[in-house]
Coordinates of C-alpha atoms in Angstrom, one line a residue:
M188 CA -24.1 22.8 26.7
S189 CA -25.5 19.4 25.9
D190 CA -23.4 16.6 24.4
P191 CA -24.0 16.1 20.7
D192 CA -24.4 12.4 21.3
S193 CA -27.4 13.0 23.7
G194 CA -25.5 12.1 26.8
R195 CA -23.8 8.9 25.7
A196 CA -20.5 8.4 27.4
P197 CA -17.4 8.7 25.3
Q198 CA -15.0 5.9 24.7
A199 CA -12.2 5.2 27.0
N200 CA -9.7 6.7 24.7
G201 CA -12.0 9.6 23.8
A202 CA -12.4 13.0 25.3
S203 CA -15.2 15.2 26.5
V204 CA -16.3 18.4 24.8
A205 CA -14.3 20.6 27.1
E206 CA -11.2 18.4 26.8
R207 CA -11.5 18.4 23.1
R208 CA -11.5 22.2 23.1
K209 CA -8.4 22.2 25.3
G210 CA -6.6 19.5 23.3
K211 CA -7.2 20.9 19.9
S212 CA -3.7 22.0 19.4
S213 CA -2.3 18.8 20.8
R214 CA -4.2 16.7 18.4
R215 CA -2.9 18.8 15.5
G216 CA 0.6 18.2 16.9
K217 CA -0.1 14.5 16.9
R218 CA -1.2 14.6 13.3
K219 CA 1.9 16.5 12.3
R220 CA 4.0 13.9 14.1
G221 CA 2.4 11.2 11.9
S222 CA -0.3 9.8 14.2
P223 CA -2.6 7.4 12.4
A224 CA -5.5 9.0 10.6
R225 CA -9.1 7.9 11.2
P226 CA -11.3 6.5 8.4
N227 CA -12.2 8.6 5.5
A228 CA -15.8 9.5 6.2
F229 CA -16.7 8.0 9.6
S230 CA -14.9 7.8 13.0
A231 CA -14.9 4.6 15.1
E232 CA -17.3 6.1 17.5
A233 CA -19.7 7.1 14.8
N234 CA -19.9 3.5 13.6
Q235 CA -20.9 2.4 17.1
T236 CA -23.3 5.3 17.9
G237 CA -24.8 6.0 14.5
T238 CA -23.4 9.6 14.5
S239 CA -21.3 10.8 11.6
G240 CA -17.6 11.3 12.2
P241 CA -17.2 15.0 11.2
V242 CA -19.9 16.0 13.6
A243 CA -18.2 14.4 16.6
T244 CA -14.8 15.9 15.9
R245 CA -15.9 19.5 15.2
P246 CA -15.9 22.1 18.0
I247 CA -19.4 22.5 19.2
D248 CA -21.0 26.0 19.0
N249 CA -24.0 27.2 20.9
D250 CA -26.8 26.0 18.5
T251 CA -25.5 22.5 17.8
G252 CA -27.6 21.0 20.5
S253 CA -30.9 22.1 19.1
P254 CA -33.4 19.2 18.7
G255 CA -34.0 20.0 15.0
K256 CA -30.4 19.8 14.0
K257 CA -29.8 16.7 16.1
R258 CA -32.6 14.9 14.4
K259 CA -31.2 16.0 11.0
R260 CA -27.8 14.7 11.9
R261 CA -29.3 11.4 13.1
R262 CA -31.2 10.9 9.8
R263 CA -28.0 11.5 7.8
S264 CA -26.0 9.3 10.1
R265 CA -28.4 6.3 9.8
G266 CA -27.9 6.0 6.1
G267 CA -24.2 6.7 6.3
A268 CA -23.5 4.3 9.2
Q269 CA -25.2 1.4 7.3
D270 CA -23.0 1.6 4.3
G271 CA -20.0 3.3 5.9
A272 CA -18.1 0.1 6.5
Q273 CA -19.0 -1.2 3.0
H274 CA -17.9 2.1 1.5
A275 CA -14.6 2.0 3.3
S276 CA -13.9 -1.6 2.2
T277 CA -14.8 -0.8 -1.4
N278 CA -12.3 2.1 -1.3
Q279 CA -9.6 -0.2 -0.1
Q280 CA -10.3 -2.8 -2.8
Q281 CA -10.3 -0.2 -5.5
A282 CA -7.1 1.3 -4.2
S283 CA -5.4 -2.2 -4.1
T284 CA -6.7 -3.4 -7.5
A285 CA -6.6 -0.2 -9.6
P286 CA -4.3 2.3 -8.0
E287 CA -3.6 4.0 -11.3
Q288 CA -7.3 4.8 -11.7
R289 CA -7.8 6.6 -8.3
P290 CA -4.4 8.1 -7.4
A291 CA -5.6 10.7 -5.1
A292 CA -8.7 9.2 -3.4
G293 CA -7.0 7.7 -0.4
P294 CA -4.4 10.1 0.9
S295 CA -6.2 13.3 0.1
H296 CA -9.0 12.7 2.7
K297 CA -7.2 10.7 5.4
N298 CA -6.1 13.5 7.7
G299 CA -8.4 16.1 9.3
K300 CA -6.9 19.0 7.4
N301 CA -7.7 17.6 4.0
R302 CA -11.1 16.4 5.3
R303 CA -12.0 19.9 6.3
K304 CA -10.6 21.2 3.0
H305 CA -12.9 18.9 1.0
R306 CA -15.9 19.1 3.3
S307 CA -17.7 21.3 0.8
K308 CA -17.2 18.7 -1.9
R309 CA -19.0 15.9 -0.1
G310 CA -22.5 14.8 -1.0
L311 CA -25.1 13.0 1.0
Q312 CA -23.9 10.2 3.3
G313 CA -20.4 11.6 3.2
R314 CA -19.5 10.4 -0.3
P315 CA -17.0 12.6 -2.2
L316 CA -18.5 14.4 -5.1
V317 CA -17.2 13.5 -8.6
H318 CA -14.4 15.8 -9.7
E319 CA -13.9 17.2 -13.2
K320 CA -10.6 15.3 -13.4
T321 CA -12.5 11.9 -13.6
A322 CA -12.3 12.0 -17.4
Q323 CA -8.5 11.7 -17.2
I324 CA -9.0 8.2 -15.8
V325 CA -10.3 7.0 -19.2
A326 CA -7.4 8.3 -21.2
P327 CA -4.9 5.5 -20.6
V328 CA -7.6 2.9 -21.1
A329 CA -8.2 3.6 -24.8
P330 CA -5.0 2.1 -26.2
V331 CA -5.4 -0.9 -24.0
T332 CA -8.9 -1.6 -25.3
A333 CA -7.7 -1.4 -28.9
E334 CA -4.9 -3.9 -28.2
Q335 CA -7.2 -6.3 -26.4
A336 CA -9.6 -6.6 -29.3
P337 CA -7.5 -7.7 -32.4
V338 CA -10.1 -10.2 -33.4
R339 CA -12.6 -7.6 -34.6
N340 CA -10.0 -5.3 -36.3
D341 CA -7.6 -5.7 -39.1
H342 CA -3.8 -5.4 -38.8
H343 CA -4.1 -1.6 -39.6
N344 CA -6.4 -0.9 -36.7
D345 CA -4.1 1.8 -35.3
R346 CA -4.5 3.8 -38.4
H347 CA -8.3 3.8 -38.4
P348 CA -10.3 6.6 -36.9
P349 CA -13.3 5.2 -35.0
A350 CA -15.8 6.7 -37.5
Q351 CA -14.3 4.6 -40.3
R352 CA -14.5 1.4 -38.2
R353 CA -18.2 2.0 -37.5
D354 CA -19.3 2.7 -41.0
G355 CA -19.6 -1.0 -41.9
H356 CA -16.7 -1.3 -44.2
A357 CA -13.6 -1.7 -42.0
L358 CA -15.1 -5.0 -40.7
H359 CA -16.9 -7.0 -43.3
Q360 CA -19.6 -9.5 -42.4
H361 CA -19.2 -12.6 -44.6
A362 CA -21.9 -15.1 -45.5
D363 CA -21.1 -17.3 -42.5
G364 CA -21.9 -14.4 -40.2
E365 CA -18.4 -13.9 -39.0
Y366 CA -16.6 -10.6 -39.1
R367 CA -13.1 -10.6 -40.7
P368 CA -10.7 -7.8 -41.7
V369 CA -11.5 -6.0 -44.9
D370 CA -9.8 -7.3 -48.0
L371 CA -6.9 -5.5 -49.6
Y372 CA -6.6 -4.7 -53.2
A373 CA -3.4 -3.9 -55.1
A374 CA -2.7 -2.1 -58.5
L375 CA 0.7 -1.8 -60.2
D376 CA 1.4 0.4 -63.2
L377 CA 4.7 0.0 -65.0
G378 CA 4.9 2.9 -67.4
T379 CA 7.4 4.4 -69.8
N380 CA 8.8 6.7 -67.1
N381 CA 7.5 5.5 -63.7
C382 CA 6.8 2.3 -61.7
R383 CA 3.9 2.8 -59.3
L384 CA 2.2 0.6 -56.8
L385 CA -0.9 1.2 -54.7
I386 CA -2.4 -1.1 -51.9
A387 CA -5.8 0.0 -50.6
Q388 CA -8.9 -1.1 -48.8
P389 CA -12.5 0.0 -49.7
T390 CA -14.2 2.4 -47.3
R391 CA -17.3 4.5 -48.3
P392 CA -19.0 3.7 -51.6
G393 CA -16.8 4.7 -54.4
Q394 CA -13.8 5.4 -52.1
F395 CA -10.9 3.6 -50.7
R396 CA -8.1 4.2 -48.1
V397 CA -4.5 3.8 -49.2
V398 CA -2.6 1.3 -47.0
D399 CA 0.7 1.4 -48.8
A400 CA 2.2 3.1 -51.9
F401 CA 5.4 3.1 -53.9
S402 CA 6.6 5.2 -56.9
R403 CA 10.0 5.4 -58.6
I404 CA 11.2 7.0 -61.8
V405 CA 12.8 4.2 -63.8
R406 CA 12.7 5.6 -67.4
L407 CA 12.0 2.2 -68.9
G408 CA 11.4 3.9 -72.3
E409 CA 14.8 5.6 -72.4
G410 CA 16.2 5.2 -76.0
L411 CA 13.1 3.4 -77.2
G412 CA 12.2 5.9 -79.9
A413 CA 15.6 5.5 -81.5
S414 CA 16.2 1.8 -81.2
G415 CA 12.8 0.3 -80.8
R416 CA 14.0 -1.8 -77.9
L417 CA 14.3 -1.5 -74.2
S418 CA 17.9 -0.9 -73.1
S419 CA 19.7 -3.1 -70.5
D420 CA 20.1 -0.3 -68.1
A421 CA 16.4 0.7 -68.3
M422 CA 15.3 -2.9 -67.7
D423 CA 17.7 -3.2 -64.7
R424 CA 16.2 -0.1 -63.1
A425 CA 12.7 -1.4 -63.7
V426 CA 13.4 -4.8 -62.2
E427 CA 14.9 -3.3 -59.1
A428 CA 11.8 -1.2 -58.6
L429 CA 9.6 -4.2 -59.2
R430 CA 11.5 -6.2 -56.5
V431 CA 10.5 -3.5 -54.0
C432 CA 6.9 -3.9 -55.1
A433 CA 7.0 -7.6 -54.8
G434 CA 8.3 -7.4 -51.3
K435 CA 5.4 -5.1 -50.3
L436 CA 2.8 -7.5 -51.9
K437 CA 4.2 -10.6 -50.2
T438 CA 3.9 -9.1 -46.7
R439 CA 0.2 -8.5 -47.0
E440 CA -2.9 -10.6 -47.6
I441 CA -4.1 -9.3 -51.0
R442 CA -7.6 -10.4 -52.1
R443 CA -7.2 -9.3 -55.6
M444 CA -4.5 -7.5 -57.6
R445 CA -3.9 -6.3 -61.2
L446 CA -0.4 -5.6 -62.5
I447 CA -0.2 -3.8 -65.9
A448 CA 2.5 -2.5 -68.3
T449 CA 1.8 0.2 -70.8
E450 CA 3.4 1.9 -73.8
A451 CA 7.0 1.0 -73.3
C452 CA 6.4 -2.7 -73.2
R453 CA 3.7 -2.4 -75.8
A454 CA 6.0 -0.7 -78.4
A455 CA 9.3 -2.4 -77.6
E456 CA 10.4 -5.4 -79.7
N457 CA 11.7 -7.1 -76.5
G458 CA 8.8 -6.1 -74.4
E459 CA 7.5 -9.7 -73.9
T460 CA 11.0 -10.9 -73.2
F461 CA 11.5 -8.3 -70.5
L462 CA 8.2 -9.3 -68.8
T463 CA 9.4 -12.9 -68.8
R464 CA 12.5 -11.8 -67.0
V465 CA 10.4 -9.8 -64.5
T466 CA 8.4 -13.0 -63.6
E467 CA 11.5 -15.1 -63.2
E468 CA 13.3 -12.5 -60.9
T469 CA 10.5 -11.0 -58.9
G470 CA 7.6 -13.5 -59.2
L471 CA 5.3 -10.7 -60.6
R472 CA 3.3 -11.5 -63.7
L473 CA 2.5 -8.3 -65.6
E474 CA 0.0 -7.9 -68.4
I475 CA 0.3 -5.5 -71.3
I476 CA -2.9 -3.5 -71.8
D477 CA -4.1 -1.9 -75.0
R478 CA -4.6 1.8 -75.5
E479 CA -8.4 1.7 -75.1
T480 CA -8.1 0.0 -71.8
E481 CA -5.5 2.5 -70.7
A482 CA -7.9 5.4 -71.6
R483 CA -10.8 3.9 -69.7
L484 CA -8.7 3.2 -66.6
A485 CA -7.5 6.9 -66.6
V486 CA -11.2 8.0 -66.7
S487 CA -12.2 5.6 -64.0
G488 CA -9.5 6.9 -61.7
C489 CA -10.6 10.5 -62.0
S490 CA -14.4 10.1 -61.9
S491 CA -14.8 11.9 -58.6
L492 CA -13.1 15.0 -60.0
V493 CA -15.8 15.8 -62.6
G494 CA -17.7 18.9 -61.6
P495 CA -21.4 18.4 -60.7
E496 CA -22.4 21.0 -63.2
A497 CA -20.3 19.6 -66.1
R498 CA -22.0 18.2 -69.1
S499 CA -18.9 17.7 -71.2
V500 CA -15.3 16.9 -70.1
V501 CA -12.1 16.2 -72.0
L502 CA -9.8 14.1 -69.8
F503 CA -6.1 13.5 -70.8
D504 CA -3.3 11.5 -69.4
I505 CA 0.2 12.6 -70.6
G506 CA 2.4 9.6 -70.1
G507 CA 6.0 8.9 -70.9
G508 CA 5.5 7.2 -74.2
S509 CA 1.9 7.9 -75.1
S510 CA -0.9 10.3 -74.3
E511 CA -4.5 9.2 -73.8
I512 CA -7.4 11.5 -74.5
A513 CA -11.1 10.7 -73.7
V514 CA -14.1 12.9 -74.6
I515 CA -16.9 12.4 -72.1
R516 CA -20.5 13.6 -72.4
I517 CA -22.7 13.4 -69.4
G518 CA -26.5 13.5 -69.8
E519 CA -29.3 13.6 -67.3
N520 CA -28.7 10.0 -66.1
R521 CA -25.2 10.0 -64.8
S522 CA -23.7 6.6 -64.4
S523 CA -21.7 5.6 -61.3
R524 CA -18.9 4.6 -63.7
L525 CA -17.7 7.6 -65.6
A526 CA -16.1 5.4 -68.3
N527 CA -19.6 4.6 -69.5
H528 CA -19.9 8.2 -70.7
I529 CA -16.9 8.1 -73.1
T530 CA -18.0 8.9 -76.6
H531 CA -14.6 9.3 -78.3
W532 CA -11.1 8.4 -77.3
T533 CA -7.6 8.4 -78.8
S534 CA -4.0 7.5 -77.8
L535 CA -1.3 9.6 -79.2
P536 CA 2.0 7.8 -79.8
V537 CA 3.9 10.6 -78.0
G538 CA 4.8 11.2 -74.4
V539 CA 7.2 13.3 -72.4
V540 CA 10.1 10.9 -72.8
T541 CA 9.8 10.3 -76.5
L542 CA 9.1 14.0 -77.3
S543 CA 12.0 15.3 -75.3
E544 CA 14.4 12.7 -76.8
R545 CA 13.4 13.8 -80.3
H546 CA 13.7 17.5 -79.7
G547 CA 15.9 17.8 -76.6
G548 CA 14.6 18.7 -73.1
R549 CA 17.5 20.5 -71.4
D550 CA 17.8 23.7 -73.5
V551 CA 14.3 24.5 -74.8
T552 CA 13.8 27.8 -76.5
P553 CA 10.4 29.4 -77.3
E554 CA 10.9 28.4 -81.0
L555 CA 11.7 24.8 -80.1
F556 CA 8.7 24.7 -77.7
E557 CA 6.4 25.8 -80.6
T558 CA 7.8 23.1 -82.8
M559 CA 6.9 20.5 -80.3
V560 CA 3.4 21.9 -79.9
R561 CA 2.8 21.8 -83.7
E562 CA 4.0 18.2 -83.9
V563 CA 1.4 17.2 -81.3
E564 CA -1.3 19.3 -83.0
G565 CA -0.7 17.4 -86.2
M566 CA -1.4 14.2 -84.4
L567 CA -4.6 15.6 -82.9
E568 CA -5.8 16.6 -86.4
R569 CA -6.1 13.0 -87.3
F570 CA -8.4 12.4 -84.3
D571 CA -11.9 12.2 -85.7
C572 CA -14.0 13.8 -83.0
P573 CA -16.8 16.2 -83.5
P574 CA -16.7 19.5 -81.6
V575 CA -17.4 19.1 -77.9
Q576 CA -20.6 20.9 -76.8
G577 CA -19.7 23.8 -74.6
A578 CA -16.0 23.8 -75.4
A579 CA -15.4 27.5 -75.3
R580 CA -13.5 29.8 -73.1
D581 CA -16.6 31.3 -71.6
S582 CA -18.5 28.0 -71.0
G583 CA -19.3 26.8 -67.5
D584 CA -20.5 23.3 -68.3
F585 CA -17.2 22.1 -69.8
H586 CA -13.8 21.8 -68.4
L587 CA -10.5 19.8 -68.8
I588 CA -9.1 17.2 -66.4
G589 CA -5.4 16.5 -66.6
T590 CA -3.8 13.5 -64.9
S591 CA 0.0 13.4 -65.4
G592 CA 3.2 14.6 -63.9
T593 CA 3.1 17.6 -66.1
V594 CA -0.1 19.1 -64.8
T595 CA 0.7 18.3 -61.2
T596 CA 4.1 20.0 -61.6
L597 CA 2.3 23.1 -63.0
A598 CA 0.0 23.1 -60.0
G599 CA 2.9 22.7 -57.5
V600 CA 4.7 25.6 -59.1
H601 CA 1.6 27.7 -59.2
L602 CA 1.0 27.1 -55.5
D603 CA 4.6 27.8 -54.7
L604 CA 5.0 24.8 -52.5
P605 CA 8.2 24.3 -50.6
R606 CA 7.9 20.6 -51.4
Y607 CA 5.4 18.7 -53.4
D608 CA 2.3 17.9 -51.5
R609 CA -0.3 15.6 -53.1
R610 CA -3.1 16.7 -50.7
R611 CA -2.9 20.3 -51.9
V612 CA -2.4 19.5 -55.6
D613 CA -5.0 16.7 -56.2
G614 CA -8.3 18.3 -57.3
V615 CA -7.1 21.9 -57.5
W616 CA -8.6 24.2 -60.2
L617 CA -6.4 26.2 -62.5
S618 CA -7.8 28.9 -64.8
D619 CA -6.7 29.2 -68.4
D620 CA -4.6 32.3 -67.6
E621 CA -2.9 30.6 -64.7
V622 CA -1.9 27.6 -66.9
T623 CA -0.5 30.0 -69.5
A624 CA 1.5 31.9 -66.9
M625 CA 3.0 28.7 -65.4
Q626 CA 4.1 27.5 -68.8
A627 CA 5.7 30.8 -69.6
K628 CA 7.4 30.7 -66.2
L629 CA 8.9 27.3 -66.8
L630 CA 10.0 28.2 -70.3
S631 CA 11.9 31.2 -68.9
W632 CA 13.9 28.9 -66.6
D633 CA 17.0 27.1 -67.7
F634 CA 17.7 23.5 -66.9
A635 CA 19.4 24.3 -63.6
G636 CA 16.5 26.5 -62.5
R637 CA 13.9 23.8 -63.3
A638 CA 16.0 21.2 -61.4
A639 CA 16.2 23.4 -58.4
N640 CA 12.5 23.8 -58.0
P641 CA 11.2 21.3 -55.3
C642 CA 8.2 20.4 -57.4
I643 CA 10.2 19.4 -60.4
G644 CA 13.6 18.2 -59.4
P645 CA 16.5 16.9 -61.5
D646 CA 14.6 13.8 -62.6
R647 CA 11.9 15.7 -64.4
A648 CA 13.7 18.9 -65.3
D649 CA 14.3 17.7 -68.9
L650 CA 10.8 16.3 -69.3
V651 CA 8.5 19.0 -68.0
L652 CA 8.6 21.3 -71.0
A653 CA 7.8 18.4 -73.4
G654 CA 4.8 17.7 -71.3
C655 CA 3.8 21.4 -71.4
A656 CA 4.0 21.2 -75.2
I657 CA 1.5 18.3 -75.3
L658 CA -0.7 20.2 -72.9
E659 CA -0.7 23.3 -75.0
A660 CA -1.7 21.3 -78.1
I661 CA -4.7 19.9 -76.2
R662 CA -5.7 23.3 -74.9
R663 CA -5.7 24.7 -78.4
R664 CA -7.9 21.9 -79.7
W665 CA -10.3 22.1 -76.7
P666 CA -10.2 25.6 -75.2
S667 CA -11.6 25.8 -71.7
P668 CA -11.8 28.5 -69.0
R669 CA -10.5 26.1 -66.4
M670 CA -8.7 22.8 -65.8
R671 CA -8.7 20.5 -62.9
V672 CA -5.6 18.8 -61.7
A673 CA -5.6 15.1 -60.8
D674 CA -2.8 13.4 -59.0
R675 CA -4.2 10.0 -59.8
G676 CA -4.5 7.8 -62.8
L677 CA -4.3 4.1 -63.9
R678 CA -3.7 2.7 -60.4
E679 CA -6.8 4.4 -59.0
G680 CA -8.8 3.2 -62.0
L681 CA -7.7 -0.4 -61.5
L682 CA -8.6 -0.3 -57.8
T683 CA -12.0 1.3 -58.5
D684 CA -12.9 -1.3 -61.1
M685 CA -11.8 -4.3 -59.0
M686 CA -13.7 -3.1 -56.0
A687 CA -16.8 -2.3 -58.0
D688 CA -16.7 -5.7 -59.7
D689 CA -16.4 -7.5 -56.4
G690 CA -19.4 -5.6 -55.0
V691 CA -17.6 -4.4 -51.9
W692 CA -19.6 -1.2 -51.9
R693 CA -22.9 -3.1 -52.1
R694 CA -23.0 -4.5 -48.5
G695 CA -20.8 -7.5 -49.4
R696 CA -22.9 -8.7 -52.3
S697 CA -20.6 -9.8 -55.1
R698 CA -21.6 -9.7 -58.7
R699 CA -18.7 -11.9 -59.9
G700 CA -16.6 -14.6 -58.6
H701 CA -13.3 -13.5 -57.2
R702 CA -10.2 -15.0 -55.9
P703 CA -9.8 -16.3 -52.3
R704 CA -8.8 -13.6 -49.8
D705 CA -5.8 -15.6 -48.6
M706 CA -4.0 -15.2 -51.9
K707 CA -0.5 -13.7 -51.3
G708 CA 2.3 -12.6 -53.5
P709 CA 2.3 -12.3 -57.3
Q710 CA -0.7 -12.7 -59.5
T711 CA -0.8 -15.9 -61.5

């Protein structure tokens, strides 16, 4: 048998072919005893002779000395010997600089046993093939990259999916060509029953992402119907809630904000005095809006919930001290601002708080419920509005939109939610029969039963039936086969109008002047 190295003498510490056959078991014993392993892909002799290591260490069979196979091995070894040393040094550098990226590259191929095990996974020139586990190396790099690039992202970068960051809105290119974080907008609504805050940033055209939110029942209008004034306890509850809102606003860079107060401050004799106290104690300057503005804001906040096939819509917002109703007619040319399609509107001086205080909200009988409905119907009779086209129980191009705690409560009870979930309630459709069934169900419960429901709770248990009475009067005036529920309202309308006025959905082109983006804290 001819030597695979074409007769070249072995090294002094090497062995002949016969000796290697004899000493096969002894070499295994040396490896078990921890003898040093040879390089990964090439032996020391191969680097000198130009022959690959695995060929020199295998037992030679009868046809290994054929000239064709020897020439083939020599061609392979020429390319491997030239970059073998460089490949080995590169492996050592990678292992020393990034051991966490290649945890198994070194030890898995150092000994002969693993080398034979992975022999089938080697490509040309002895390089290991790429394993399917390579993708795991990229996994720990992702959070590091996000942390190392805070200049191009805003301070809520960890809450952004990548698709939103690439859509051109999460980072806004200003006139100077620099990219800065997207501006934040804030809207606060102090109503008769609730104090609500929303902080958001614009995303796709007509949409925004909520960054922070706050809502608390304060019952500012408690006792207002009887005394005509805001009580001390009610004002204290509202001021405490507004302090929380002020703290949230001061910790963020707000480009533009609008803080409004509605019916309770509008109707109370001491409404202006109360707002002065709010400014002194919290730094927030609230404005009292009129009823028409309130109706338009409610429509703006729910514009995305109008069905594409709808030609007429009646939108209502049942508040704590007033209820706004807007009649919307949509022609062939639909405006991006739904408020432009309002043809008639009204604001009823009745809400869930005022109506329940007049008639009682704890123990409501069917007769008392009907009395409340008739009272609201009398107010609607004074609303001079022609019949709405398509307002019939079998019409498909007309529907109602309700935005209030009353309709969201009905939807939550209808869905039998274990706890209130805005994502499942907002935008849900209720048929006329389903609304009737939910109202009858709530009317059959006593106060304790309503308070025990997770979608109502003790804070709304004495108000929900008064809201249902207002809803029933609206349904009798404008019968519709279906109603869409909106868990949104004035805050969303404020945000939508501010963002549209600033032109943030028009590739950064602003139609109006706006306040500097570094404005913090209360509005002045």
